[in-house]
Amino acid sequence: LTALIIGLLTRNVELALTLLVIGCPGALVISIPVSIVAGIGRSARDGVLIKGGEYLETAARVSAVVVDKTGTLTNGRPELTDVVALDDAWSEDQVLTLAARAETASEHPLAEAIIRGAEQRKLSVEMVERAEPVTGKGIRAEVDGHTVTVGSAALLDHTPDNERILALNAAGKTAMFVGVDGRAVGIVAVADTIRDDTPAAIQALHARGIKVIMATGDAQRVAENVAAKLGVDEVHAEMMPEDKLALVKELQRQGHTVAMVGDGVNDTPALAQADIGVAMGAAGSPAAIETADIALMADRLPRLPYALGLAKRT
């Protein structure tokens, strides 16, 4: 209308057309994709890969973050701390050798710690003939004609005494039974260390009003030990992949926009279900990085609150 009125009053067609162009919403419309592209580009320069504008916009609304422990809150490079023989017929070195051989078929960070511990003791660690990972429980392998298990008591035929396990867990260590043909013959324990930058990342998320929930397959006491040092809002331990998935769904049902942070194959169902899946880049498994919507390429957790803040500013 302004262009028409000015055109009629001034008889200046160029001026009328100029006002018409200014009045069109094109500049406003084009500013939106330009802003999103700028946000994605800036985050990429700062070590955060966001896979599209949709995820950038959703990240701005995140109100709850579910975080895996091993390799995410912690360094993901645990070290062997304890070897205990529960059967007089087996020495500590024999127990550790069995555990290490079984774990040669596993890709879990705890498996690497056990194998590394055996090699440091100059023990011979040969590949197993056959092995089967048992999701959320451990691993079962064929070693010299015997069925060897490393993991929770659920892999054993006979219920062992849990007191030693509980004592190690209370000290912040992840302890596992070593079983031969269904009977516990020993315990191996490993401990992981909290990343130096994790406390700052948790504080930054809290400062943004975001709820932080730790979800891990580790024992309850181990999880509580780590959670107490970090000040997370909730702790969920001894979780199977489907339990993490159910936790994300429950938070969504409560009205939260959920970001799930993980680095392993076990995290992929929850990563896919979450409104925003976040993979820890360098340490993350290919499956986790493929499933996630955001990848923290520098393997630094403080990049997460940075990414959510950048999304909000964009």
PDB file of C-alpha atoms in Angstrom, residues 5-309:
ATOM      1  CA  ILE A   5       0.529   5.516  -2.546  1.00  0.00           C
ATOM      2  CA  ILE A   6       4.077   6.878  -2.971  1.00  0.00           C
ATOM      3  CA  GLY A   7       4.081   5.803  -6.629  1.00  0.00           C
ATOM      4  CA  LEU A   8       0.805   7.628  -7.309  1.00  0.00           C
ATOM      5  CA  LEU A   9       1.894  10.752  -5.426  1.00  0.00           C
ATOM      6  CA  THR A  10       5.434  11.036  -6.843  1.00  0.00           C
ATOM      7  CA  ARG A  11       4.984   9.326 -10.201  1.00  0.00           C
ATOM      8  CA  ASN A  12       8.441   7.825  -9.422  1.00  0.00           C
ATOM      9  CA  VAL A  13       8.251   4.172 -10.476  1.00  0.00           C
ATOM     10  CA  GLU A  14      11.790   3.382  -9.242  1.00  0.00           C
ATOM     11  CA  LEU A  15      11.009   4.725  -5.762  1.00  0.00           C
ATOM     12  CA  ALA A  16       7.718   2.798  -5.650  1.00  0.00           C
ATOM     13  CA  LEU A  17       9.432  -0.460  -6.656  1.00  0.00           C
ATOM     14  CA  THR A  18      12.201   0.156  -4.086  1.00  0.00           C
ATOM     15  CA  LEU A  19       9.604   0.502  -1.325  1.00  0.00           C
ATOM     16  CA  LEU A  20       7.821  -2.614  -2.619  1.00  0.00           C
ATOM     17  CA  VAL A  21      11.024  -4.684  -2.407  1.00  0.00           C
ATOM     18  CA  ILE A  22      11.752  -3.375   1.110  1.00  0.00           C
ATOM     19  CA  GLY A  23       8.201  -4.253   2.167  1.00  0.00           C
ATOM     20  CA  CYS A  24       8.470  -7.872   0.977  1.00  0.00           C
ATOM     21  CA  PRO A  25       9.212 -10.523   3.695  1.00  0.00           C
ATOM     22  CA  GLY A  26      12.040 -12.044   1.651  1.00  0.00           C
ATOM     23  CA  ALA A  27      14.789 -10.558   3.831  1.00  0.00           C
ATOM     24  CA  LEU A  28      13.152 -11.931   6.969  1.00  0.00           C
ATOM     25  CA  VAL A  29      12.599 -15.335   5.387  1.00  0.00           C
ATOM     26  CA  ILE A  30      16.174 -15.685   4.157  1.00  0.00           C
ATOM     27  CA  SER A  31      17.605 -14.597   7.525  1.00  0.00           C
ATOM     28  CA  ILE A  32      16.442 -17.865   9.130  1.00  0.00           C
ATOM     29  CA  PRO A  33      18.479 -20.368   7.055  1.00  0.00           C
ATOM     30  CA  VAL A  34      21.403 -17.936   7.032  1.00  0.00           C
ATOM     31  CA  SER A  35      21.366 -17.850  10.859  1.00  0.00           C
ATOM     32  CA  ILE A  36      21.136 -21.636  11.119  1.00  0.00           C
ATOM     33  CA  VAL A  37      23.977 -22.172   8.652  1.00  0.00           C
ATOM     34  CA  ALA A  38      26.050 -19.636  10.587  1.00  0.00           C
ATOM     35  CA  GLY A  39      25.317 -21.478  13.859  1.00  0.00           C
ATOM     36  CA  ILE A  40      26.242 -24.866  12.403  1.00  0.00           C
ATOM     37  CA  GLY A  41      29.407 -23.457  10.848  1.00  0.00           C
ATOM     38  CA  ARG A  42      30.507 -21.759  14.055  1.00  0.00           C
ATOM     39  CA  SER A  43      29.907 -24.922  16.112  1.00  0.00           C
ATOM     40  CA  ALA A  44      31.909 -26.995  13.612  1.00  0.00           C
ATOM     41  CA  ARG A  45      34.877 -24.628  13.959  1.00  0.00           C
ATOM     42  CA  ASP A  46      34.652 -25.095  17.730  1.00  0.00           C
ATOM     43  CA  GLY A  47      34.646 -28.902  17.615  1.00  0.00           C
ATOM     44  CA  VAL A  48      30.912 -29.651  17.637  1.00  0.00           C
ATOM     45  CA  LEU A  49      29.388 -31.310  14.552  1.00  0.00           C
ATOM     46  CA  ILE A  50      25.640 -30.633  14.274  1.00  0.00           C
ATOM     47  CA  LYS A  51      24.061 -32.673  11.496  1.00  0.00           C
ATOM     48  CA  GLY A  52      21.342 -30.231  10.450  1.00  0.00           C
ATOM     49  CA  GLY A  53      19.240 -27.180  11.229  1.00  0.00           C
ATOM     50  CA  GLU A  54      16.423 -29.260  12.712  1.00  0.00           C
ATOM     51  CA  TYR A  55      18.790 -30.596  15.392  1.00  0.00           C
ATOM     52  CA  LEU A  56      20.169 -27.135  16.100  1.00  0.00           C
ATOM     53  CA  GLU A  57      16.664 -25.823  16.756  1.00  0.00           C
ATOM     54  CA  THR A  58      15.734 -28.831  18.925  1.00  0.00           C
ATOM     55  CA  ALA A  59      18.976 -28.506  20.928  1.00  0.00           C
ATOM     56  CA  ALA A  60      17.884 -25.010  21.968  1.00  0.00           C
ATOM     57  CA  ARG A  61      14.912 -26.554  23.833  1.00  0.00           C
ATOM     58  CA  VAL A  62      16.774 -29.314  25.737  1.00  0.00           C
ATOM     59  CA  SER A  63      15.701 -29.486  29.395  1.00  0.00           C
ATOM     60  CA  ALA A  64      17.168 -32.852  30.468  1.00  0.00           C
ATOM     61  CA  VAL A  65      20.456 -34.571  29.617  1.00  0.00           C
ATOM     62  CA  VAL A  66      20.967 -38.326  30.113  1.00  0.00           C
ATOM     63  CA  VAL A  67      24.677 -39.175  30.288  1.00  0.00           C
ATOM     64  CA  ASP A  68      26.418 -42.532  30.087  1.00  0.00           C
ATOM     65  CA  LYS A  69      29.316 -42.934  32.553  1.00  0.00           C
ATOM     66  CA  THR A  70      32.169 -44.944  31.040  1.00  0.00           C
ATOM     67  CA  GLY A  71      33.999 -42.968  28.360  1.00  0.00           C
ATOM     68  CA  THR A  72      31.678 -39.988  28.778  1.00  0.00           C
ATOM     69  CA  LEU A  73      31.853 -38.751  32.370  1.00  0.00           C
ATOM     70  CA  THR A  74      35.017 -40.770  32.889  1.00  0.00           C
ATOM     71  CA  ASN A  75      38.164 -41.123  30.781  1.00  0.00           C
ATOM     72  CA  GLY A  76      37.093 -44.492  29.414  1.00  0.00           C
ATOM     73  CA  ARG A  77      40.548 -45.923  30.081  1.00  0.00           C
ATOM     74  CA  PRO A  78      40.152 -47.897  33.314  1.00  0.00           C
ATOM     75  CA  GLU A  79      43.059 -49.748  34.910  1.00  0.00           C
ATOM     76  CA  LEU A  80      43.122 -53.161  36.587  1.00  0.00           C
ATOM     77  CA  THR A  81      43.220 -52.655  40.366  1.00  0.00           C
ATOM     78  CA  ASP A  82      42.396 -56.009  42.022  1.00  0.00           C
ATOM     79  CA  VAL A  83      42.545 -59.737  41.302  1.00  0.00           C
ATOM     80  CA  VAL A  84      41.012 -62.080  43.885  1.00  0.00           C
ATOM     81  CA  ALA A  85      41.047 -65.903  43.814  1.00  0.00           C
ATOM     82  CA  LEU A  86      37.869 -67.371  45.347  1.00  0.00           C
ATOM     83  CA  ASP A  87      38.861 -71.017  44.815  1.00  0.00           C
ATOM     84  CA  ASP A  88      42.031 -72.519  46.301  1.00  0.00           C
ATOM     85  CA  ALA A  89      42.525 -74.508  43.100  1.00  0.00           C
ATOM     86  CA  TRP A  90      43.147 -71.291  41.172  1.00  0.00           C
ATOM     87  CA  SER A  91      45.881 -68.687  41.672  1.00  0.00           C
ATOM     88  CA  GLU A  92      45.408 -64.961  41.049  1.00  0.00           C
ATOM     89  CA  ASP A  93      47.492 -65.175  37.879  1.00  0.00           C
ATOM     90  CA  GLN A  94      45.359 -68.045  36.575  1.00  0.00           C
ATOM     91  CA  VAL A  95      42.153 -66.149  37.317  1.00  0.00           C
ATOM     92  CA  LEU A  96      43.496 -63.066  35.520  1.00  0.00           C
ATOM     93  CA  THR A  97      44.697 -65.138  32.544  1.00  0.00           C
ATOM     94  CA  LEU A  98      41.231 -66.690  32.130  1.00  0.00           C
ATOM     95  CA  ALA A  99      39.561 -63.284  32.339  1.00  0.00           C
ATOM     96  CA  ALA A 100      41.982 -61.691  29.887  1.00  0.00           C
ATOM     97  CA  ARG A 101      41.617 -64.481  27.347  1.00  0.00           C
ATOM     98  CA  ALA A 102      37.826 -64.276  27.491  1.00  0.00           C
ATOM     99  CA  GLU A 103      37.935 -60.498  27.093  1.00  0.00           C
ATOM    100  CA  THR A 104      40.004 -60.699  23.884  1.00  0.00           C
ATOM    101  CA  ALA A 105      36.639 -61.055  22.124  1.00  0.00           C
ATOM    102  CA  SER A 106      35.192 -57.884  23.686  1.00  0.00           C
ATOM    103  CA  GLU A 107      35.508 -54.237  22.596  1.00  0.00           C
ATOM    104  CA  HIS A 108      34.442 -52.794  25.961  1.00  0.00           C
ATOM    105  CA  PRO A 109      36.906 -50.403  27.678  1.00  0.00           C
ATOM    106  CA  LEU A 110      36.855 -52.654  30.782  1.00  0.00           C
ATOM    107  CA  ALA A 111      38.049 -55.573  28.637  1.00  0.00           C
ATOM    108  CA  GLU A 112      41.068 -53.557  27.497  1.00  0.00           C
ATOM    109  CA  ALA A 113      41.946 -52.813  31.131  1.00  0.00           C
ATOM    110  CA  ILE A 114      41.897 -56.511  32.067  1.00  0.00           C
ATOM    111  CA  ILE A 115      44.023 -57.514  29.060  1.00  0.00           C
ATOM    112  CA  ARG A 116      46.454 -54.667  29.718  1.00  0.00           C
ATOM    113  CA  GLY A 117      46.719 -55.715  33.383  1.00  0.00           C
ATOM    114  CA  ALA A 118      47.520 -59.308  32.407  1.00  0.00           C
ATOM    115  CA  GLU A 119      50.187 -58.202  29.933  1.00  0.00           C
ATOM    116  CA  GLN A 120      51.775 -55.976  32.584  1.00  0.00           C
ATOM    117  CA  ARG A 121      52.112 -59.088  34.768  1.00  0.00           C
ATOM    118  CA  LYS A 122      53.830 -60.865  31.841  1.00  0.00           C
ATOM    119  CA  LEU A 123      50.999 -63.377  31.472  1.00  0.00           C
ATOM    120  CA  SER A 124      50.307 -65.098  28.162  1.00  0.00           C
ATOM    121  CA  VAL A 125      47.028 -63.846  26.673  1.00  0.00           C
ATOM    122  CA  GLU A 126      45.924 -65.916  23.680  1.00  0.00           C
ATOM    123  CA  MET A 127      42.799 -65.348  21.620  1.00  0.00           C
ATOM    124  CA  VAL A 128      39.797 -67.496  22.554  1.00  0.00           C
ATOM    125  CA  GLU A 129      38.330 -70.143  20.271  1.00  0.00           C
ATOM    126  CA  ARG A 130      34.775 -68.895  20.606  1.00  0.00           C
ATOM    127  CA  ALA A 131      33.058 -66.070  22.506  1.00  0.00           C
ATOM    128  CA  GLU A 132      29.623 -64.523  22.959  1.00  0.00           C
ATOM    129  CA  PRO A 133      29.034 -61.076  24.502  1.00  0.00           C
ATOM    130  CA  VAL A 134      26.001 -61.077  26.799  1.00  0.00           C
ATOM    131  CA  THR A 135      24.480 -57.601  26.627  1.00  0.00           C
ATOM    132  CA  GLY A 136      24.581 -55.782  29.943  1.00  0.00           C
ATOM    133  CA  LYS A 137      26.002 -58.791  31.813  1.00  0.00           C
ATOM    134  CA  GLY A 138      29.476 -59.558  30.472  1.00  0.00           C
ATOM    135  CA  ILE A 139      31.001 -62.137  28.154  1.00  0.00           C
ATOM    136  CA  ARG A 140      30.964 -65.921  27.795  1.00  0.00           C
ATOM    137  CA  ALA A 141      33.866 -67.665  26.028  1.00  0.00           C
ATOM    138  CA  GLU A 142      35.297 -71.108  25.330  1.00  0.00           C
ATOM    139  CA  VAL A 143      38.801 -71.364  26.810  1.00  0.00           C
ATOM    140  CA  ASP A 144      40.705 -74.677  26.632  1.00  0.00           C
ATOM    141  CA  GLY A 145      37.471 -76.680  26.576  1.00  0.00           C
ATOM    142  CA  HIS A 146      35.892 -74.793  29.495  1.00  0.00           C
ATOM    143  CA  THR A 147      33.142 -72.179  29.496  1.00  0.00           C
ATOM    144  CA  VAL A 148      34.615 -69.019  31.035  1.00  0.00           C
ATOM    145  CA  THR A 149      32.458 -66.049  31.983  1.00  0.00           C
ATOM    146  CA  VAL A 150      33.481 -62.562  33.037  1.00  0.00           C
ATOM    147  CA  GLY A 151      30.792 -60.266  34.363  1.00  0.00           C
ATOM    148  CA  SER A 152      27.859 -60.276  36.742  1.00  0.00           C
ATOM    149  CA  ALA A 153      26.598 -63.163  38.886  1.00  0.00           C
ATOM    150  CA  ALA A 154      23.778 -63.628  36.357  1.00  0.00           C
ATOM    151  CA  LEU A 155      26.246 -65.492  34.108  1.00  0.00           C
ATOM    152  CA  LEU A 156      26.922 -68.130  36.798  1.00  0.00           C
ATOM    153  CA  ASP A 157      24.980 -71.292  37.666  1.00  0.00           C
ATOM    154  CA  HIS A 158      25.776 -71.032  41.385  1.00  0.00           C
ATOM    155  CA  THR A 159      25.148 -67.830  43.346  1.00  0.00           C
ATOM    156  CA  PRO A 160      28.495 -66.646  44.753  1.00  0.00           C
ATOM    157  CA  ASP A 161      29.214 -64.594  47.845  1.00  0.00           C
ATOM    158  CA  ASN A 162      28.730 -60.952  46.858  1.00  0.00           C
ATOM    159  CA  GLU A 163      30.476 -59.372  49.873  1.00  0.00           C
ATOM    160  CA  ARG A 164      33.853 -58.974  48.122  1.00  0.00           C
ATOM    161  CA  ILE A 165      32.168 -57.505  45.050  1.00  0.00           C
ATOM    162  CA  LEU A 166      30.161 -55.031  47.148  1.00  0.00           C
ATOM    163  CA  ALA A 167      33.270 -53.934  49.064  1.00  0.00           C
ATOM    164  CA  LEU A 168      35.138 -53.233  45.809  1.00  0.00           C
ATOM    165  CA  ASN A 169      32.127 -51.396  44.352  1.00  0.00           C
ATOM    166  CA  ALA A 170      31.871 -49.254  47.482  1.00  0.00           C
ATOM    167  CA  ALA A 171      35.454 -48.163  46.833  1.00  0.00           C
ATOM    168  CA  GLY A 172      34.413 -46.908  43.393  1.00  0.00           C
ATOM    169  CA  LYS A 173      35.730 -49.910  41.461  1.00  0.00           C
ATOM    170  CA  THR A 174      33.894 -52.035  38.908  1.00  0.00           C
ATOM    171  CA  ALA A 175      34.246 -55.658  40.018  1.00  0.00           C
ATOM    172  CA  MET A 176      33.359 -58.733  37.938  1.00  0.00           C
ATOM    173  CA  PHE A 177      33.143 -62.430  38.677  1.00  0.00           C
ATOM    174  CA  VAL A 178      35.347 -64.804  36.713  1.00  0.00           C
ATOM    175  CA  GLY A 179      33.543 -68.116  36.321  1.00  0.00           C
ATOM    176  CA  VAL A 180      34.554 -71.520  35.010  1.00  0.00           C
ATOM    177  CA  ASP A 181      31.772 -73.873  33.909  1.00  0.00           C
ATOM    178  CA  GLY A 182      29.187 -71.900  35.877  1.00  0.00           C
ATOM    179  CA  ARG A 183      31.125 -71.585  39.157  1.00  0.00           C
ATOM    180  CA  ALA A 184      32.919 -68.442  40.388  1.00  0.00           C
ATOM    181  CA  VAL A 185      36.682 -68.937  40.754  1.00  0.00           C
ATOM    182  CA  GLY A 186      37.753 -65.321  41.168  1.00  0.00           C
ATOM    183  CA  ILE A 187      37.091 -61.609  40.897  1.00  0.00           C
ATOM    184  CA  VAL A 188      38.754 -58.939  38.796  1.00  0.00           C
ATOM    185  CA  ALA A 189      38.210 -55.246  39.480  1.00  0.00           C
ATOM    186  CA  VAL A 190      39.016 -52.156  37.451  1.00  0.00           C
ATOM    187  CA  ALA A 191      38.667 -48.456  38.165  1.00  0.00           C
ATOM    188  CA  ASP A 192      38.100 -45.535  35.846  1.00  0.00           C
ATOM    189  CA  THR A 193      38.915 -41.897  36.562  1.00  0.00           C
ATOM    190  CA  ILE A 194      36.628 -38.911  36.139  1.00  0.00           C
ATOM    191  CA  ARG A 195      37.548 -36.568  33.295  1.00  0.00           C
ATOM    192  CA  ASP A 196      39.153 -33.359  34.538  1.00  0.00           C
ATOM    193  CA  ASP A 197      36.602 -31.210  32.718  1.00  0.00           C
ATOM    194  CA  THR A 198      33.472 -33.192  33.693  1.00  0.00           C
ATOM    195  CA  PRO A 199      32.596 -31.243  36.903  1.00  0.00           C
ATOM    196  CA  ALA A 200      32.729 -27.936  35.001  1.00  0.00           C
ATOM    197  CA  ALA A 201      30.466 -29.373  32.284  1.00  0.00           C
ATOM    198  CA  ILE A 202      27.886 -30.543  34.846  1.00  0.00           C
ATOM    199  CA  GLN A 203      27.937 -27.126  36.548  1.00  0.00           C
ATOM    200  CA  ALA A 204      27.476 -25.361  33.197  1.00  0.00           C
ATOM    201  CA  LEU A 205      24.448 -27.533  32.395  1.00  0.00           C
ATOM    202  CA  HIS A 206      22.938 -26.823  35.818  1.00  0.00           C
ATOM    203  CA  ALA A 207      23.546 -23.104  35.282  1.00  0.00           C
ATOM    204  CA  ARG A 208      21.362 -23.340  32.172  1.00  0.00           C
ATOM    205  CA  GLY A 209      18.593 -24.994  34.203  1.00  0.00           C
ATOM    206  CA  ILE A 210      19.148 -28.392  32.599  1.00  0.00           C
ATOM    207  CA  LYS A 211      18.564 -31.580  34.598  1.00  0.00           C
ATOM    208  CA  VAL A 212      21.485 -34.061  34.449  1.00  0.00           C
ATOM    209  CA  ILE A 213      20.815 -37.804  34.798  1.00  0.00           C
ATOM    210  CA  MET A 214      23.541 -40.472  34.834  1.00  0.00           C
ATOM    211  CA  ALA A 215      22.579 -43.837  33.289  1.00  0.00           C
ATOM    212  CA  THR A 216      25.119 -46.662  33.406  1.00  0.00           C
ATOM    213  CA  GLY A 217      25.396 -50.430  33.308  1.00  0.00           C
ATOM    214  CA  ASP A 218      27.813 -50.339  36.247  1.00  0.00           C
ATOM    215  CA  ALA A 219      26.909 -51.483  39.758  1.00  0.00           C
ATOM    216  CA  GLN A 220      24.811 -49.172  41.935  1.00  0.00           C
ATOM    217  CA  ARG A 221      27.602 -48.399  44.415  1.00  0.00           C
ATOM    218  CA  VAL A 222      30.099 -47.587  41.673  1.00  0.00           C
ATOM    219  CA  ALA A 223      27.592 -45.277  39.996  1.00  0.00           C
ATOM    220  CA  GLU A 224      26.717 -43.554  43.284  1.00  0.00           C
ATOM    221  CA  ASN A 225      30.408 -43.064  44.052  1.00  0.00           C
ATOM    222  CA  VAL A 226      30.958 -41.220  40.758  1.00  0.00           C
ATOM    223  CA  ALA A 227      27.657 -39.323  40.986  1.00  0.00           C
ATOM    224  CA  ALA A 228      28.480 -38.033  44.478  1.00  0.00           C
ATOM    225  CA  LYS A 229      31.679 -36.459  43.142  1.00  0.00           C
ATOM    226  CA  LEU A 230      29.913 -34.805  40.208  1.00  0.00           C
ATOM    227  CA  GLY A 231      26.615 -33.665  41.732  1.00  0.00           C
ATOM    228  CA  VAL A 232      24.313 -35.085  39.061  1.00  0.00           C
ATOM    229  CA  ASP A 233      20.561 -34.875  39.730  1.00  0.00           C
ATOM    230  CA  GLU A 234      19.686 -38.575  39.330  1.00  0.00           C
ATOM    231  CA  VAL A 235      21.574 -41.886  39.172  1.00  0.00           C
ATOM    232  CA  HIS A 236      20.337 -45.000  37.353  1.00  0.00           C
ATOM    233  CA  ALA A 237      22.694 -47.981  37.601  1.00  0.00           C
ATOM    234  CA  GLU A 238      22.844 -51.604  36.374  1.00  0.00           C
ATOM    235  CA  MET A 239      20.936 -50.579  33.257  1.00  0.00           C
ATOM    236  CA  MET A 240      20.560 -52.643  30.114  1.00  0.00           C
ATOM    237  CA  PRO A 241      20.310 -50.835  26.739  1.00  0.00           C
ATOM    238  CA  GLU A 242      16.515 -51.248  26.835  1.00  0.00           C
ATOM    239  CA  ASP A 243      16.457 -49.673  30.313  1.00  0.00           C
ATOM    240  CA  LYS A 244      18.236 -46.570  29.016  1.00  0.00           C
ATOM    241  CA  LEU A 245      15.725 -46.453  26.178  1.00  0.00           C
ATOM    242  CA  ALA A 246      12.838 -46.685  28.684  1.00  0.00           C
ATOM    243  CA  LEU A 247      14.390 -43.918  30.796  1.00  0.00           C
ATOM    244  CA  VAL A 248      14.552 -41.556  27.809  1.00  0.00           C
ATOM    245  CA  LYS A 249      10.926 -42.349  26.918  1.00  0.00           C
ATOM    246  CA  GLU A 250       9.804 -41.686  30.506  1.00  0.00           C
ATOM    247  CA  LEU A 251      11.536 -38.289  30.573  1.00  0.00           C
ATOM    248  CA  GLN A 252       9.890 -37.413  27.263  1.00  0.00           C
ATOM    249  CA  ARG A 253       6.533 -38.487  28.687  1.00  0.00           C
ATOM    250  CA  GLN A 254       7.134 -36.055  31.569  1.00  0.00           C
ATOM    251  CA  GLY A 255       7.463 -33.242  29.020  1.00  0.00           C
ATOM    252  CA  HIS A 256      11.247 -32.949  28.809  1.00  0.00           C
ATOM    253  CA  THR A 257      13.173 -32.352  25.611  1.00  0.00           C
ATOM    254  CA  VAL A 258      15.888 -34.965  26.118  1.00  0.00           C
ATOM    255  CA  ALA A 259      19.504 -35.086  24.979  1.00  0.00           C
ATOM    256  CA  MET A 260      21.243 -38.463  25.371  1.00  0.00           C
ATOM    257  CA  VAL A 261      25.053 -38.506  25.540  1.00  0.00           C
ATOM    258  CA  GLY A 262      26.881 -41.789  24.940  1.00  0.00           C
ATOM    259  CA  ASP A 263      29.887 -43.366  23.265  1.00  0.00           C
ATOM    260  CA  GLY A 264      29.127 -47.068  22.882  1.00  0.00           C
ATOM    261  CA  VAL A 265      27.046 -49.539  20.862  1.00  0.00           C
ATOM    262  CA  ASN A 266      24.892 -50.130  23.953  1.00  0.00           C
ATOM    263  CA  ASP A 267      23.836 -46.471  23.863  1.00  0.00           C
ATOM    264  CA  THR A 268      22.511 -46.423  20.307  1.00  0.00           C
ATOM    265  CA  PRO A 269      18.829 -47.293  21.075  1.00  0.00           C
ATOM    266  CA  ALA A 270      18.619 -44.435  23.587  1.00  0.00           C
ATOM    267  CA  LEU A 271      20.554 -42.104  21.251  1.00  0.00           C
ATOM    268  CA  ALA A 272      18.036 -42.810  18.498  1.00  0.00           C
ATOM    269  CA  GLN A 273      15.017 -42.293  20.793  1.00  0.00           C
ATOM    270  CA  ALA A 274      16.223 -39.046  22.383  1.00  0.00           C
ATOM    271  CA  ASP A 275      15.185 -35.713  20.897  1.00  0.00           C
ATOM    272  CA  ILE A 276      18.916 -35.047  20.471  1.00  0.00           C
ATOM    273  CA  GLY A 277      21.520 -37.825  20.421  1.00  0.00           C
ATOM    274  CA  VAL A 278      25.043 -36.707  21.288  1.00  0.00           C
ATOM    275  CA  ALA A 279      28.127 -38.864  20.613  1.00  0.00           C
ATOM    276  CA  MET A 280      31.524 -38.348  22.208  1.00  0.00           C
ATOM    277  CA  GLY A 281      33.470 -38.147  18.954  1.00  0.00           C
ATOM    278  CA  ALA A 282      36.976 -39.505  19.299  1.00  0.00           C
ATOM    279  CA  ALA A 283      36.087 -42.170  21.873  1.00  0.00           C
ATOM    280  CA  GLY A 284      32.689 -42.965  20.393  1.00  0.00           C
ATOM    281  CA  SER A 285      31.912 -46.148  18.527  1.00  0.00           C
ATOM    282  CA  PRO A 286      31.074 -45.784  14.807  1.00  0.00           C
ATOM    283  CA  ALA A 287      27.490 -46.901  15.580  1.00  0.00           C
ATOM    284  CA  ALA A 288      27.058 -44.189  18.211  1.00  0.00           C
ATOM    285  CA  ILE A 289      28.463 -41.457  15.962  1.00  0.00           C
ATOM    286  CA  GLU A 290      26.278 -42.611  13.055  1.00  0.00           C
ATOM    287  CA  THR A 291      23.111 -42.628  15.208  1.00  0.00           C
ATOM    288  CA  ALA A 292      23.760 -39.315  16.978  1.00  0.00           C
ATOM    289  CA  ASP A 293      22.514 -35.903  15.834  1.00  0.00           C
ATOM    290  CA  ILE A 294      25.458 -34.040  17.400  1.00  0.00           C
ATOM    291  CA  ALA A 295      29.054 -35.273  17.712  1.00  0.00           C
ATOM    292  CA  LEU A 296      31.543 -33.729  20.126  1.00  0.00           C
ATOM    293  CA  MET A 297      34.611 -34.113  17.948  1.00  0.00           C
ATOM    294  CA  ALA A 298      37.151 -32.960  20.539  1.00  0.00           C
ATOM    295  CA  ASP A 299      36.037 -35.551  23.129  1.00  0.00           C
ATOM    296  CA  ARG A 300      35.464 -32.777  25.670  1.00  0.00           C
ATOM    297  CA  LEU A 301      32.206 -32.806  27.624  1.00  0.00           C
ATOM    298  CA  PRO A 302      32.144 -28.992  28.188  1.00  0.00           C
ATOM    299  CA  ARG A 303      31.472 -28.745  24.453  1.00  0.00           C
ATOM    300  CA  LEU A 304      27.946 -30.011  25.254  1.00  0.00           C
ATOM    301  CA  PRO A 305      26.735 -26.990  27.296  1.00  0.00           C
ATOM    302  CA  TYR A 306      28.557 -24.828  24.736  1.00  0.00           C
ATOM    303  CA  ALA A 307      26.593 -26.477  21.900  1.00  0.00           C
ATOM    304  CA  LEU A 308      23.254 -26.079  23.709  1.00  0.00           C
ATOM    305  CA  GLY A 309      24.036 -22.437  24.457  1.00  0.00           C
TER     306      GLY A 309
END
